[in-house]
Coordinates of C-alpha atoms in Angstrom, one line a residue:
X1 CA 9.3 19.9 -4.1
X2 CA 8.8 16.4 -3.0
X3 CA 10.6 17.9 0.4
X4 CA 7.3 21.0 0.5
X5 CA 4.7 17.8 0.1
X6 CA 5.5 15.4 3.2
X7 CA 7.1 18.5 5.1
X8 CA 3.6 20.4 5.2
X9 CA 1.5 20.1 8.1
X10 CA -1.2 20.3 6.1
X11 CA 0.1 17.8 3.9
X12 CA -3.0 14.6 2.9
X13 CA -1.8 10.8 1.8
X14 CA -2.4 12.2 -1.4
X15 CA 0.6 15.0 -1.2
X16 CA 2.5 12.2 1.3
X17 CA 2.0 9.4 -1.6
X18 CA 3.4 12.1 -4.3
X19 CA 6.1 13.5 -2.1
X20 CA 7.4 9.5 -1.7
X21 CA 6.9 8.5 -5.7
X22 CA 8.5 11.6 -6.6
X23 CA 11.3 10.8 -4.7
X24 CA 11.2 7.1 -5.5
X25 CA 11.6 7.8 -9.0
X26 CA 14.8 10.4 -8.7
X27 CA 16.4 8.3 -6.1
X28 CA 18.2 6.0 -8.8
X29 CA 18.1 8.2 -11.5
X30 CA 20.4 10.5 -8.4
X31 CA 22.6 7.5 -7.6
X32 CA 23.4 6.1 -11.4
X33 CA 24.6 9.7 -12.5
X34 CA 25.5 11.2 -9.1
X35 CA 26.9 8.3 -7.6
X36 CA 26.1 7.0 -4.0
X37 CA 27.7 9.3 -2.2
X38 CA 27.2 12.3 -3.8
X39 CA 25.6 15.0 -1.0
X40 CA 22.9 15.4 -3.6
X41 CA 22.5 11.4 -3.5
X42 CA 22.3 11.5 -0.1
X43 CA 19.9 14.4 0.4
X44 CA 17.0 12.7 -2.3
X45 CA 17.5 9.1 0.2
X46 CA 17.1 10.9 3.4
X47 CA 14.0 12.9 1.6
X48 CA 12.5 9.6 1.0
X49 CA 13.0 7.4 4.4
X50 CA 11.1 10.7 6.5
X51 CA 9.1 10.6 3.0
X52 CA 7.6 7.1 3.2
X53 CA 7.4 7.9 7.1
X54 CA 5.5 10.5 7.0
X55 CA 3.0 8.2 4.8
X56 CA 3.0 5.5 7.1
X57 CA 2.3 7.5 10.6
X58 CA -1.4 8.6 9.1
X59 CA -1.6 4.4 9.2
X60 CA -1.6 1.4 7.2
X61 CA -1.7 2.1 3.9
X62 CA -5.2 1.1 1.9
X63 CA -5.2 -0.3 -1.9
X64 CA -4.8 3.3 -2.7
X65 CA -1.0 3.2 -0.7
X66 CA 0.7 -0.3 -2.7
X67 CA 2.6 1.5 -4.9
X68 CA 4.5 3.4 -2.5
X69 CA 5.7 1.1 -0.7
X70 CA 5.7 -2.0 -3.7
X71 CA 9.3 -4.7 -1.7
X72 CA 10.2 -5.6 1.2
X73 CA 13.9 -3.0 0.0
X74 CA 11.7 -0.5 0.2
X75 CA 9.7 -1.0 3.8
X76 CA 13.0 -1.9 5.4
X77 CA 14.1 1.4 4.0
X78 CA 11.4 2.8 6.2
X79 CA 12.8 1.9 9.3
X80 CA 16.5 1.2 8.7

């Protein structure tokens, strides 16, 4: 679902924000339940990085984007 949202050419900023939030919620659960090296966990984290990059590519997040990039770790994940 989130991959479809951020991957669409016509994705809106709201779509990108929703994709990031969905993946951000799923990632820790996948890590906890499946483990950090499980293929689904790594795929979720990969898509989270891509969704964040797509969100950032639209410009500097406004106040509506604050919840998408809350921590230095979130920002580092986009570029590292």
